[in-house]
């Protein structure tokens, strides 16, 4: 939609009118949107679009100071009519400097994290993004989840990661097991990536992993290919092919073995095996010892005598001694897993170590501190 100058003026009128009223935390956007709808009934915009447009108008200086003061006076007639142009200019400068705080509702995160950090994130937008990401993650198989990118370790990103903690409480309280908790946290991490603009790979981790050849397999295949090439050139040399490239390869193969290619019987020493005969010899049953192999009946009878027939064992004195010594051993106290234990384990873990099949790095567990209580409880219940 292309905004005309009249639409921009009406957006500022609604903004100034809203500023002249008593406002709460979030209700100002609804009032501003309602006032704009009265001025532009034929125009359909959302509250977010209107707030973004006002911020753009004030930042871009689409109106000069005098025009902004005129629009402000029209929107708030009860304001001081005797305000000078200098006062109006100072007011506009202050509005431009604090436009983010005026148009957007800040989310204040943990004040102990390098001071109070106010982020330009609106609660409604964050909640909707979080809910959408969690629903999407729950409906996606584990192996088809996107790859979460590494997030820059900046103050802003750290604040954004910690901002959803209060919103995650409702989801985590309803979590039934560790798998569901992991799904919720992965959805929260995906929502944070979308908010800060870090793009997650949509190709899925299963496709990338299944198509990649493991390093150990590549090394073995490379060694097999080199061995095949060497065997082929040795066969060519034994057949009388004395081309420089063939001779050079054979000389390198026999380096350090006290073998000279000038020997008259060198071609007789280069023998190659019949692969078919080799495989047949490997598949041929091997019998150890000098006598014939035992038949099936003798084998069954031997093992049946060891396992099927009951045997009465007499417990010696050593068994009684061990039992008396074990009776005095104090049983180990039950292991209690606390949220502090989880937090300490997460704190010492590397941020971006390969996460495994779940796709969730330790970085997110450090940021979503509200999950430590749930993890402690579910880890405690897991062995039972």
Coordinates of N, CA and C in Angstrom, one line a residue, residues 54-163:
X54 N 4.1 5.2 11.8 CA 4.4 6.4 12.6 C 5.9 6.5 12.9
X55 N 6.5 5.4 13.3 CA 7.9 5.4 13.6 C 8.7 5.8 12.3
X56 N 8.3 5.3 11.2 CA 9.0 5.7 9.9 C 8.8 7.2 9.6
X57 N 7.6 7.7 9.8 CA 7.4 9.1 9.5 C 8.3 10.0 10.4
X58 N 8.4 9.7 11.7 CA 9.1 10.5 12.6 C 10.6 10.4 12.4
X59 N 11.1 9.2 12.0 CA 12.5 9.0 11.8 C 12.9 9.7 10.4
X60 N 12.0 9.6 9.4 CA 12.4 10.1 8.1 C 12.2 11.5 7.9
X61 N 11.7 12.3 8.9 CA 11.5 13.7 8.7 C 10.7 14.1 7.5
X62 N 9.6 13.4 7.3 CA 8.7 13.7 6.2 C 8.0 15.0 6.3
X63 N 7.9 15.5 7.6 CA 7.2 16.8 7.9 C 8.3 17.6 8.6
X64 N 8.2 18.9 8.3 CA 9.1 19.8 9.0 C 8.6 20.1 10.4
X65 N 9.3 20.9 11.2 CA 9.0 21.1 12.6 C 7.7 21.9 12.7
X66 N 7.5 22.9 11.8 CA 6.2 23.7 11.9 C 5.0 22.8 11.5
X67 N 5.2 22.0 10.5 CA 4.0 21.1 10.1 C 3.7 20.1 11.2
X68 N 4.7 19.6 11.9 CA 4.5 18.7 13.0 C 3.8 19.3 14.1
X69 N 4.2 20.6 14.4 CA 3.5 21.3 15.5 C 2.1 21.6 15.2
X70 N 1.8 22.0 13.9 CA 0.4 22.2 13.5 C -0.4 21.0 13.6
X71 N 0.1 19.8 13.2 CA -0.7 18.6 13.4 C -0.9 18.2 14.8
X72 N 0.1 18.5 15.6 CA -0.1 18.2 17.1 C -1.2 19.1 17.7
X73 N -1.2 20.4 17.3 CA -2.2 21.3 17.8 C -3.6 20.9 17.3
X74 N -3.7 20.5 16.1 CA -5.0 20.0 15.6 C -5.5 18.8 16.3
X75 N -4.6 17.9 16.6 CA -4.9 16.6 17.3 C -5.3 16.9 18.8
X76 N -4.6 17.8 19.4 CA -4.8 18.1 20.9 C -5.1 19.6 21.0
X77 N -6.4 20.0 20.8 CA -6.7 21.4 20.9 C -6.5 22.0 22.2
X78 N -6.5 21.2 23.3 CA -6.4 21.8 24.6 C -5.0 22.0 25.0
X79 N -4.0 21.7 24.2 CA -2.6 22.0 24.5 C -2.3 23.5 24.5
X80 N -1.2 23.9 25.0 CA -0.8 25.3 25.1 C -0.7 25.9 23.8
X81 N -1.6 26.8 23.4 CA -1.6 27.5 22.1 C -0.5 28.5 22.0
X82 N 0.1 28.9 23.1 CA 1.1 29.9 23.1 C 2.5 29.3 23.0
X83 N 2.6 28.0 22.8 CA 3.9 27.4 22.7 C 4.7 27.9 21.5
X84 N 5.9 28.2 21.8 CA 6.7 28.9 20.7 C 7.2 27.8 19.8
X85 N 7.8 28.3 18.7 CA 8.3 27.4 17.7 C 9.5 26.6 18.2
X86 N 10.3 27.4 19.1 CA 11.4 26.7 19.7 C 11.0 25.5 20.6
X87 N 9.9 25.7 21.4 CA 9.4 24.6 22.2 C 9.0 23.5 21.4
X88 N 8.3 23.8 20.3 CA 7.8 22.7 19.4 C 9.0 22.0 18.8
X89 N 10.0 22.7 18.4 CA 11.2 22.0 17.8 C 11.8 21.1 18.8
X90 N 11.9 21.6 20.0 CA 12.6 20.7 21.1 C 11.7 19.5 21.3
X91 N 10.4 19.7 21.3 CA 9.5 18.5 21.6 C 9.6 17.5 20.4
X92 N 9.7 17.9 19.2 CA 9.9 17.0 18.1 C 11.2 16.3 18.2
X93 N 12.3 17.0 18.6 CA 13.6 16.3 18.7 C 13.5 15.2 19.8
X94 N 12.8 15.5 20.9 CA 12.7 14.5 21.9 C 11.8 13.4 21.5
X95 N 10.8 13.7 20.7 CA 9.9 12.6 20.2 C 10.7 11.7 19.2
X96 N 11.6 12.3 18.4 CA 12.4 11.5 17.4 C 13.4 10.6 18.2
X97 N 14.0 11.2 19.3 CA 15.0 10.5 20.0 C 14.4 9.3 20.7
X98 N 13.1 9.4 21.2 CA 12.5 8.4 22.0 C 11.3 7.7 21.2
X99 N 11.4 7.7 19.9 CA 10.3 7.2 19.1 C 10.1 5.7 19.3
X100 N 11.2 5.0 19.5 CA 11.0 3.6 19.8 C 10.3 3.3 21.0
X101 N 10.6 4.0 22.1 CA 9.9 3.8 23.3 C 8.4 4.3 23.3
X102 N 8.2 5.3 22.4 CA 6.8 5.8 22.3 C 5.9 4.9 21.5
X103 N 6.4 4.4 20.4 CA 5.5 3.6 19.5 C 5.5 2.2 19.8
X104 N 6.6 1.6 20.3 CA 6.7 0.2 20.6 C 6.6 0.0 22.1
X105 N 6.0 -1.1 22.5 CA 6.0 -1.4 23.9 C 7.2 -2.2 24.3
X106 N 8.1 -1.7 25.1 CA 9.3 -2.4 25.4 C 9.1 -3.6 26.3
X107 N 9.9 -4.7 26.1 CA 10.0 -5.8 27.0 C 11.2 -5.7 27.8
X108 N 11.1 -5.6 29.1 CA 12.2 -5.4 30.0 C 12.6 -6.8 30.5
X109 N 13.8 -7.2 30.3 CA 14.2 -8.5 30.8 C 15.0 -8.4 32.1
X110 N 15.7 -9.4 32.4 CA 16.4 -9.5 33.7 C 17.3 -8.3 34.0
X111 N 17.0 -7.6 35.0 CA 17.8 -6.4 35.3 C 19.2 -6.7 35.8
X112 N 19.5 -8.0 36.2 CA 20.8 -8.4 36.6 C 21.7 -8.7 35.4
X113 N 21.2 -8.7 34.2 CA 21.9 -9.0 33.0 C 22.5 -7.7 32.4
X114 N 23.7 -7.3 33.0 CA 24.4 -6.1 32.5 C 23.4 -4.9 32.5
X115 N 22.6 -4.8 33.5 CA 21.7 -3.6 33.6 C 20.4 -3.9 32.9
X116 N 19.4 -3.1 33.1 CA 18.1 -3.3 32.5 C 18.2 -3.0 31.0
X117 N 17.8 -3.9 30.2 CA 17.8 -3.8 28.8 C 16.4 -3.8 28.2
X118 N 16.0 -2.7 27.6 CA 14.7 -2.6 27.0 C 14.8 -2.9 25.5
X119 N 14.1 -3.8 25.1 CA 14.1 -4.3 23.7 C 12.8 -3.8 22.9
X120 N 13.0 -3.5 21.6 CA 11.9 -3.0 20.8 C 11.1 -4.2 20.3
X121 N 10.6 -5.0 21.3 CA 9.8 -6.2 20.9 C 8.4 -6.0 21.6
X122 N 7.4 -6.2 20.9 CA 6.1 -6.1 21.4 C 5.6 -7.4 21.9
X123 N 4.9 -7.4 23.1 CA 4.5 -8.6 23.7 C 3.5 -9.4 22.8
X124 N 2.6 -8.8 22.1 CA 1.7 -9.5 21.3 C 2.4 -10.2 20.1
X125 N 3.4 -9.5 19.5 CA 4.1 -10.1 18.4 C 5.0 -11.3 18.9
X126 N 5.6 -11.1 20.0 CA 6.4 -12.2 20.5 C 5.6 -13.4 20.9
X127 N 4.4 -13.2 21.5 CA 3.6 -14.3 21.9 C 3.1 -15.1 20.7
X128 N 2.6 -14.3 19.7 CA 2.1 -15.0 18.5 C 3.2 -15.8 17.8
X129 N 4.4 -15.2 17.7 CA 5.5 -15.9 17.1 C 5.9 -17.1 17.8
X130 N 5.9 -17.0 19.2 CA 6.3 -18.1 20.0 C 5.3 -19.3 19.9
X131 N 4.0 -18.9 19.9 CA 3.0 -19.9 19.8 C 3.0 -20.6 18.4
X132 N 3.2 -19.8 17.4 CA 3.3 -20.4 16.0 C 4.5 -21.3 15.9
X133 N 5.6 -21.0 16.4 CA 6.8 -21.8 16.3 C 6.6 -23.1 17.1
X134 N 6.0 -23.0 18.3 CA 5.9 -24.2 19.1 C 4.9 -25.2 18.5
X135 N 3.8 -24.7 17.9 CA 2.8 -25.5 17.2 C 3.5 -26.2 16.0
X136 N 4.3 -25.4 15.3 CA 5.0 -25.9 14.1 C 6.0 -27.0 14.5
X137 N 6.7 -26.8 15.6 CA 7.7 -27.8 16.0 C 7.0 -29.1 16.5
X138 N 5.9 -29.0 17.1 CA 5.2 -30.2 17.6 C 4.7 -31.1 16.4
X139 N 4.3 -30.4 15.3 CA 3.8 -31.2 14.2 C 4.9 -31.6 13.2
X140 N 6.1 -31.3 13.5 CA 7.3 -31.7 12.7 C 8.0 -32.9 13.3
X141 N 8.3 -33.9 12.5 CA 9.1 -35.0 13.1 C 10.4 -34.5 13.5
X142 N 11.0 -35.2 14.5 CA 12.3 -34.8 15.1 C 13.4 -34.7 14.0
X143 N 13.4 -35.6 13.1 CA 14.5 -35.6 12.1 C 14.3 -34.6 11.1
X144 N 13.1 -34.0 11.0 CA 12.9 -33.0 9.9 C 12.9 -31.6 10.5
X145 N 13.3 -31.4 11.7 CA 13.4 -30.0 12.2 C 14.4 -29.2 11.5
X146 N 14.2 -27.9 11.4 CA 15.3 -27.1 10.7 C 16.5 -27.0 11.6
X147 N 17.6 -26.6 11.0 CA 18.8 -26.4 11.7 C 18.8 -25.0 12.3
X148 N 19.0 -24.9 13.6 CA 19.1 -23.6 14.3 C 20.5 -23.0 14.1
X149 N 20.5 -21.8 13.7 CA 21.8 -21.1 13.4 C 22.5 -20.7 14.7
X150 N 23.8 -20.4 14.6 CA 24.4 -19.8 15.8 C 24.1 -18.3 15.9
X151 N 23.8 -17.9 17.1 CA 23.4 -16.6 17.4 C 24.5 -15.8 17.9
X152 N 24.7 -14.6 17.4 CA 25.8 -13.7 17.8 C 25.6 -13.4 19.3
X153 N 26.7 -13.4 20.1 CA 26.7 -13.2 21.5 C 26.7 -11.7 21.9
X154 N 25.6 -11.0 21.4 CA 25.5 -9.6 21.7 C 24.5 -9.4 22.9
X155 N 24.6 -8.2 23.5 CA 23.7 -7.9 24.6 C 22.2 -8.0 24.1
X156 N 21.9 -7.4 22.9 CA 20.6 -7.4 22.4 C 20.0 -8.8 22.2
X157 N 20.8 -9.7 21.6 CA 20.4 -11.1 21.3 C 20.2 -11.8 22.7
X158 N 21.1 -11.6 23.6 CA 21.0 -12.2 24.9 C 19.7 -11.8 25.6
X159 N 19.3 -10.6 25.5 CA 18.1 -10.1 26.1 C 16.8 -10.7 25.4
X160 N 16.9 -10.8 24.1 CA 15.8 -11.4 23.3 C 15.6 -12.8 23.7
X161 N 16.7 -13.6 23.9 CA 16.6 -15.0 24.3 C 16.0 -15.1 25.6
X162 N 16.2 -14.2 26.6 CA 15.7 -14.4 27.9 C 14.3 -13.8 28.0
X163 N 13.9 -13.0 27.0 CA 12.5 -12.4 27.1 C 11.4 -13.4 27.2

